[in-house]
């Protein structure tokens, strides 16, 4: 079965193949950050490194990840305060909903926002999106009241500060590391990794 990362890349790869252009060889390096694995301790197979120097570029990354979103997809977002997790989440929700004007407030104080107005009540259309921000939680025990397991099964779940889940983090997920300071001139780096 295709993983969320391979599904996200399949559309652009097909379009590139139809255009007759050849892609540039991808950089085979993994950006090491405080929370991302380093290339010396991790195999970089299944890792995608994207440079997103602007908000618009971050929105494109989110649209790429949302292009074939499905129920059961879990995206765990990692990065320092202000790195761009909320911006990527906002763009992802809007892309899945098919509406660039959906209001997407940060769930920092509510811990969870559910977006399902775009769903037609059947499983054939785009999935609901459950957006979590676990910044204020101290650890995995604080997650009990959130109904994470149900969200992981029935929605496309975005989890900011996913490291707060500890061992509760599902094995089937995409880890998205955002580092605004990894390269010069304030350009952002997004590392997508399948554990």
JSON list of C-alpha atoms in Angstrom, two decimals, residues 50-188:
[
{"chain": "A", "resi": 50, "resn": "UNK", "atom": "CA", "xyz": [12.09, 20.68, 1.02]},
{"chain": "A", "resi": 51, "resn": "UNK", "atom": "CA", "xyz": [13.24, 24.29, 1.17]},
{"chain": "A", "resi": 52, "resn": "UNK", "atom": "CA", "xyz": [10.35, 26.61, 1.93]},
{"chain": "A", "resi": 53, "resn": "UNK", "atom": "CA", "xyz": [11.76, 30.14, 2.27]},
{"chain": "A", "resi": 54, "resn": "UNK", "atom": "CA", "xyz": [8.38, 31.92, 2.21]},
{"chain": "A", "resi": 55, "resn": "UNK", "atom": "CA", "xyz": [4.87, 31.48, 3.54]},
{"chain": "A", "resi": 56, "resn": "UNK", "atom": "CA", "xyz": [3.72, 30.69, 0.00]},
{"chain": "A", "resi": 57, "resn": "UNK", "atom": "CA", "xyz": [6.34, 27.94, -0.27]},
{"chain": "A", "resi": 58, "resn": "UNK", "atom": "CA", "xyz": [5.16, 26.50, 3.07]},
{"chain": "A", "resi": 59, "resn": "UNK", "atom": "CA", "xyz": [1.59, 26.55, 1.73]},
{"chain": "A", "resi": 60, "resn": "UNK", "atom": "CA", "xyz": [2.76, 24.61, -1.34]},
{"chain": "A", "resi": 61, "resn": "UNK", "atom": "CA", "xyz": [4.38, 21.98, 0.88]},
{"chain": "A", "resi": 62, "resn": "UNK", "atom": "CA", "xyz": [1.10, 21.67, 2.81]},
{"chain": "A", "resi": 63, "resn": "UNK", "atom": "CA", "xyz": [-0.88, 21.38, -0.44]},
{"chain": "A", "resi": 64, "resn": "UNK", "atom": "CA", "xyz": [1.49, 18.63, -1.60]},
{"chain": "A", "resi": 65, "resn": "UNK", "atom": "CA", "xyz": [0.93, 16.70, 1.63]},
{"chain": "A", "resi": 66, "resn": "UNK", "atom": "CA", "xyz": [-2.85, 17.30, 1.48]},
{"chain": "A", "resi": 67, "resn": "UNK", "atom": "CA", "xyz": [-3.28, 16.35, -2.19]},
{"chain": "A", "resi": 68, "resn": "UNK", "atom": "CA", "xyz": [-4.36, 12.80, -1.39]},
{"chain": "A", "resi": 69, "resn": "UNK", "atom": "CA", "xyz": [-5.24, 13.07, 2.31]},
{"chain": "A", "resi": 70, "resn": "UNK", "atom": "CA", "xyz": [-7.16, 10.13, 3.72]},
{"chain": "A", "resi": 71, "resn": "UNK", "atom": "CA", "xyz": [-8.77, 9.01, 6.91]},
{"chain": "A", "resi": 72, "resn": "UNK", "atom": "CA", "xyz": [-6.07, 7.45, 9.08]},
{"chain": "A", "resi": 73, "resn": "UNK", "atom": "CA", "xyz": [-3.29, 9.77, 7.93]},
{"chain": "A", "resi": 74, "resn": "UNK", "atom": "CA", "xyz": [-1.31, 11.19, 10.86]},
{"chain": "A", "resi": 75, "resn": "UNK", "atom": "CA", "xyz": [1.12, 14.06, 10.37]},
{"chain": "A", "resi": 76, "resn": "UNK", "atom": "CA", "xyz": [3.31, 14.79, 13.39]},
{"chain": "A", "resi": 77, "resn": "UNK", "atom": "CA", "xyz": [4.73, 18.31, 13.23]},
{"chain": "A", "resi": 78, "resn": "UNK", "atom": "CA", "xyz": [8.00, 19.16, 14.99]},
{"chain": "A", "resi": 79, "resn": "UNK", "atom": "CA", "xyz": [9.82, 22.47, 15.32]},
{"chain": "A", "resi": 80, "resn": "UNK", "atom": "CA", "xyz": [10.62, 25.33, 17.63]},
{"chain": "A", "resi": 81, "resn": "UNK", "atom": "CA", "xyz": [8.11, 28.06, 18.51]},
{"chain": "A", "resi": 82, "resn": "UNK", "atom": "CA", "xyz": [7.59, 30.20, 15.42]},
{"chain": "A", "resi": 83, "resn": "UNK", "atom": "CA", "xyz": [9.10, 27.66, 12.99]},
{"chain": "A", "resi": 84, "resn": "UNK", "atom": "CA", "xyz": [5.92, 27.44, 10.89]},
{"chain": "A", "resi": 85, "resn": "UNK", "atom": "CA", "xyz": [3.93, 24.49, 12.25]},
{"chain": "A", "resi": 86, "resn": "UNK", "atom": "CA", "xyz": [0.72, 26.51, 12.51]},
{"chain": "A", "resi": 87, "resn": "UNK", "atom": "CA", "xyz": [1.20, 28.03, 9.05]},
{"chain": "A", "resi": 88, "resn": "UNK", "atom": "CA", "xyz": [1.68, 24.58, 7.53]},
{"chain": "A", "resi": 89, "resn": "UNK", "atom": "CA", "xyz": [-1.35, 23.28, 9.47]},
{"chain": "A", "resi": 90, "resn": "UNK", "atom": "CA", "xyz": [-3.53, 26.16, 8.33]},
{"chain": "A", "resi": 91, "resn": "UNK", "atom": "CA", "xyz": [-2.59, 25.59, 4.69]},
{"chain": "A", "resi": 92, "resn": "UNK", "atom": "CA", "xyz": [-3.10, 21.82, 5.02]},
{"chain": "A", "resi": 93, "resn": "UNK", "atom": "CA", "xyz": [-6.62, 22.24, 6.45]},
{"chain": "A", "resi": 94, "resn": "UNK", "atom": "CA", "xyz": [-7.53, 24.70, 3.70]},
{"chain": "A", "resi": 95, "resn": "UNK", "atom": "CA", "xyz": [-6.15, 22.40, 1.00]},
{"chain": "A", "resi": 96, "resn": "UNK", "atom": "CA", "xyz": [-8.04, 19.33, 2.29]},
{"chain": "A", "resi": 97, "resn": "UNK", "atom": "CA", "xyz": [-11.24, 21.39, 2.67]},
{"chain": "A", "resi": 98, "resn": "UNK", "atom": "CA", "xyz": [-10.81, 22.84, -0.82]},
{"chain": "A", "resi": 99, "resn": "UNK", "atom": "CA", "xyz": [-11.46, 26.32, 0.55]},
{"chain": "A", "resi": 100, "resn": "UNK", "atom": "CA", "xyz": [-8.66, 28.92, 0.90]},
{"chain": "A", "resi": 101, "resn": "UNK", "atom": "CA", "xyz": [-10.85, 31.00, 3.22]},
{"chain": "A", "resi": 102, "resn": "UNK", "atom": "CA", "xyz": [-11.57, 28.45, 5.96]},
{"chain": "A", "resi": 103, "resn": "UNK", "atom": "CA", "xyz": [-10.91, 30.04, 9.34]},
{"chain": "A", "resi": 104, "resn": "UNK", "atom": "CA", "xyz": [-8.15, 27.96, 10.98]},
{"chain": "A", "resi": 105, "resn": "UNK", "atom": "CA", "xyz": [-7.34, 29.32, 14.44]},
{"chain": "A", "resi": 106, "resn": "UNK", "atom": "CA", "xyz": [-4.52, 27.79, 16.42]},
{"chain": "A", "resi": 107, "resn": "UNK", "atom": "CA", "xyz": [-5.83, 25.13, 18.81]},
{"chain": "A", "resi": 108, "resn": "UNK", "atom": "CA", "xyz": [-3.24, 26.08, 21.44]},
{"chain": "A", "resi": 109, "resn": "UNK", "atom": "CA", "xyz": [-5.81, 26.74, 24.17]},
{"chain": "A", "resi": 110, "resn": "UNK", "atom": "CA", "xyz": [-8.56, 24.34, 23.04]},
{"chain": "A", "resi": 111, "resn": "UNK", "atom": "CA", "xyz": [-5.98, 21.63, 22.23]},
{"chain": "A", "resi": 112, "resn": "UNK", "atom": "CA", "xyz": [-8.05, 20.38, 19.28]},
{"chain": "A", "resi": 113, "resn": "UNK", "atom": "CA", "xyz": [-9.98, 21.83, 16.34]},
{"chain": "A", "resi": 114, "resn": "UNK", "atom": "CA", "xyz": [-12.15, 19.64, 14.12]},
{"chain": "A", "resi": 115, "resn": "UNK", "atom": "CA", "xyz": [-12.75, 20.56, 10.48]},
{"chain": "A", "resi": 116, "resn": "UNK", "atom": "CA", "xyz": [-15.52, 18.54, 8.86]},
{"chain": "A", "resi": 117, "resn": "UNK", "atom": "CA", "xyz": [-17.84, 21.05, 7.15]},
{"chain": "A", "resi": 118, "resn": "UNK", "atom": "CA", "xyz": [-16.33, 20.02, 3.80]},
{"chain": "A", "resi": 119, "resn": "UNK", "atom": "CA", "xyz": [-17.31, 16.36, 4.29]},
{"chain": "A", "resi": 120, "resn": "UNK", "atom": "CA", "xyz": [-20.41, 15.04, 2.58]},
{"chain": "A", "resi": 121, "resn": "UNK", "atom": "CA", "xyz": [-21.09, 12.45, 5.25]},
{"chain": "A", "resi": 122, "resn": "UNK", "atom": "CA", "xyz": [-19.60, 9.59, 3.25]},
{"chain": "A", "resi": 123, "resn": "UNK", "atom": "CA", "xyz": [-16.16, 8.08, 3.26]},
{"chain": "A", "resi": 124, "resn": "UNK", "atom": "CA", "xyz": [-15.58, 8.71, -0.46]},
{"chain": "A", "resi": 125, "resn": "UNK", "atom": "CA", "xyz": [-14.83, 12.44, -0.19]},
{"chain": "A", "resi": 126, "resn": "UNK", "atom": "CA", "xyz": [-12.05, 14.32, 1.56]},
{"chain": "A", "resi": 127, "resn": "UNK", "atom": "CA", "xyz": [-11.52, 13.34, 5.18]},
{"chain": "A", "resi": 128, "resn": "UNK", "atom": "CA", "xyz": [-12.29, 15.46, 8.19]},
{"chain": "A", "resi": 129, "resn": "UNK", "atom": "CA", "xyz": [-9.16, 17.06, 9.63]},
{"chain": "A", "resi": 130, "resn": "UNK", "atom": "CA", "xyz": [-8.45, 16.96, 13.36]},
{"chain": "A", "resi": 131, "resn": "UNK", "atom": "CA", "xyz": [-5.82, 19.54, 14.29]},
{"chain": "A", "resi": 132, "resn": "UNK", "atom": "CA", "xyz": [-4.11, 19.16, 17.67]},
{"chain": "A", "resi": 133, "resn": "UNK", "atom": "CA", "xyz": [-1.68, 21.52, 19.39]},
{"chain": "A", "resi": 134, "resn": "UNK", "atom": "CA", "xyz": [-0.08, 19.78, 22.35]},
{"chain": "A", "resi": 135, "resn": "UNK", "atom": "CA", "xyz": [2.25, 22.62, 23.36]},
{"chain": "A", "resi": 136, "resn": "UNK", "atom": "CA", "xyz": [0.62, 23.14, 26.76]},
{"chain": "A", "resi": 137, "resn": "UNK", "atom": "CA", "xyz": [0.64, 19.46, 27.70]},
{"chain": "A", "resi": 138, "resn": "UNK", "atom": "CA", "xyz": [3.35, 18.12, 29.96]},
{"chain": "A", "resi": 139, "resn": "UNK", "atom": "CA", "xyz": [3.36, 14.55, 28.66]},
{"chain": "A", "resi": 140, "resn": "UNK", "atom": "CA", "xyz": [1.47, 11.60, 27.21]},
{"chain": "A", "resi": 141, "resn": "UNK", "atom": "CA", "xyz": [-0.83, 11.23, 30.24]},
{"chain": "A", "resi": 142, "resn": "UNK", "atom": "CA", "xyz": [-2.36, 14.64, 29.52]},
{"chain": "A", "resi": 143, "resn": "UNK", "atom": "CA", "xyz": [-3.66, 13.35, 26.15]},
{"chain": "A", "resi": 144, "resn": "UNK", "atom": "CA", "xyz": [-6.25, 10.95, 27.60]},
{"chain": "A", "resi": 145, "resn": "UNK", "atom": "CA", "xyz": [-9.23, 13.26, 27.15]},
{"chain": "A", "resi": 146, "resn": "UNK", "atom": "CA", "xyz": [-8.49, 14.09, 23.50]},
{"chain": "A", "resi": 147, "resn": "UNK", "atom": "CA", "xyz": [-9.75, 10.88, 21.87]},
{"chain": "A", "resi": 148, "resn": "UNK", "atom": "CA", "xyz": [-6.59, 10.55, 19.79]},
{"chain": "A", "resi": 149, "resn": "UNK", "atom": "CA", "xyz": [-7.12, 6.91, 18.80]},
{"chain": "A", "resi": 150, "resn": "UNK", "atom": "CA", "xyz": [-10.54, 7.72, 17.31]},
{"chain": "A", "resi": 151, "resn": "UNK", "atom": "CA", "xyz": [-9.11, 10.71, 15.45]},
{"chain": "A", "resi": 152, "resn": "UNK", "atom": "CA", "xyz": [-6.22, 8.63, 14.11]},
{"chain": "A", "resi": 153, "resn": "UNK", "atom": "CA", "xyz": [-8.74, 6.13, 12.68]},
{"chain": "A", "resi": 154, "resn": "UNK", "atom": "CA", "xyz": [-11.46, 8.44, 11.34]},
{"chain": "A", "resi": 155, "resn": "UNK", "atom": "CA", "xyz": [-9.72, 11.65, 10.24]},
{"chain": "A", "resi": 156, "resn": "UNK", "atom": "CA", "xyz": [-6.56, 13.08, 8.80]},
{"chain": "A", "resi": 157, "resn": "UNK", "atom": "CA", "xyz": [-4.78, 14.22, 11.96]},
{"chain": "A", "resi": 158, "resn": "UNK", "atom": "CA", "xyz": [-2.29, 17.06, 12.30]},
{"chain": "A", "resi": 159, "resn": "UNK", "atom": "CA", "xyz": [-0.39, 17.13, 15.58]},
{"chain": "A", "resi": 160, "resn": "UNK", "atom": "CA", "xyz": [1.73, 20.13, 16.53]},
{"chain": "A", "resi": 161, "resn": "UNK", "atom": "CA", "xyz": [4.26, 19.37, 19.28]},
{"chain": "A", "resi": 162, "resn": "UNK", "atom": "CA", "xyz": [3.82, 15.66, 18.60]},
{"chain": "A", "resi": 163, "resn": "UNK", "atom": "CA", "xyz": [6.82, 14.81, 20.79]},
{"chain": "A", "resi": 164, "resn": "UNK", "atom": "CA", "xyz": [4.45, 15.32, 23.76]},
{"chain": "A", "resi": 165, "resn": "UNK", "atom": "CA", "xyz": [2.77, 12.03, 22.74]},
{"chain": "A", "resi": 166, "resn": "UNK", "atom": "CA", "xyz": [5.84, 9.98, 23.61]},
{"chain": "A", "resi": 167, "resn": "UNK", "atom": "CA", "xyz": [5.10, 6.28, 23.03]},
{"chain": "A", "resi": 168, "resn": "UNK", "atom": "CA", "xyz": [1.49, 7.09, 22.10]},
{"chain": "A", "resi": 169, "resn": "UNK", "atom": "CA", "xyz": [2.66, 8.42, 18.76]},
{"chain": "A", "resi": 170, "resn": "UNK", "atom": "CA", "xyz": [1.32, 6.01, 16.14]},
{"chain": "A", "resi": 171, "resn": "UNK", "atom": "CA", "xyz": [3.83, 3.98, 14.15]},
{"chain": "A", "resi": 172, "resn": "UNK", "atom": "CA", "xyz": [2.03, 4.72, 10.86]},
{"chain": "A", "resi": 173, "resn": "UNK", "atom": "CA", "xyz": [2.68, 8.44, 10.49]},
{"chain": "A", "resi": 174, "resn": "UNK", "atom": "CA", "xyz": [4.65, 11.14, 8.73]},
{"chain": "A", "resi": 175, "resn": "UNK", "atom": "CA", "xyz": [7.06, 13.15, 10.84]},
{"chain": "A", "resi": 176, "resn": "UNK", "atom": "CA", "xyz": [7.37, 16.69, 9.51]},
{"chain": "A", "resi": 177, "resn": "UNK", "atom": "CA", "xyz": [10.30, 18.66, 10.91]},
{"chain": "A", "resi": 178, "resn": "UNK", "atom": "CA", "xyz": [10.23, 22.40, 10.30]},
{"chain": "A", "resi": 179, "resn": "UNK", "atom": "CA", "xyz": [13.34, 24.44, 10.93]},
{"chain": "A", "resi": 180, "resn": "UNK", "atom": "CA", "xyz": [13.31, 28.11, 10.02]},
{"chain": "A", "resi": 181, "resn": "UNK", "atom": "CA", "xyz": [16.94, 28.57, 11.00]},
{"chain": "A", "resi": 182, "resn": "UNK", "atom": "CA", "xyz": [18.53, 25.56, 9.26]},
{"chain": "A", "resi": 183, "resn": "UNK", "atom": "CA", "xyz": [19.75, 27.59, 6.30]},
{"chain": "A", "resi": 184, "resn": "UNK", "atom": "CA", "xyz": [20.77, 31.21, 5.83]},
{"chain": "A", "resi": 185, "resn": "UNK", "atom": "CA", "xyz": [18.60, 34.22, 5.05]},
{"chain": "A", "resi": 186, "resn": "UNK", "atom": "CA", "xyz": [15.70, 32.92, 7.16]},
{"chain": "A", "resi": 187, "resn": "UNK", "atom": "CA", "xyz": [14.76, 30.25, 4.62]},
{"chain": "A", "resi": 188, "resn": "UNK", "atom": "CA", "xyz": [12.79, 27.40, 6.11]}
]
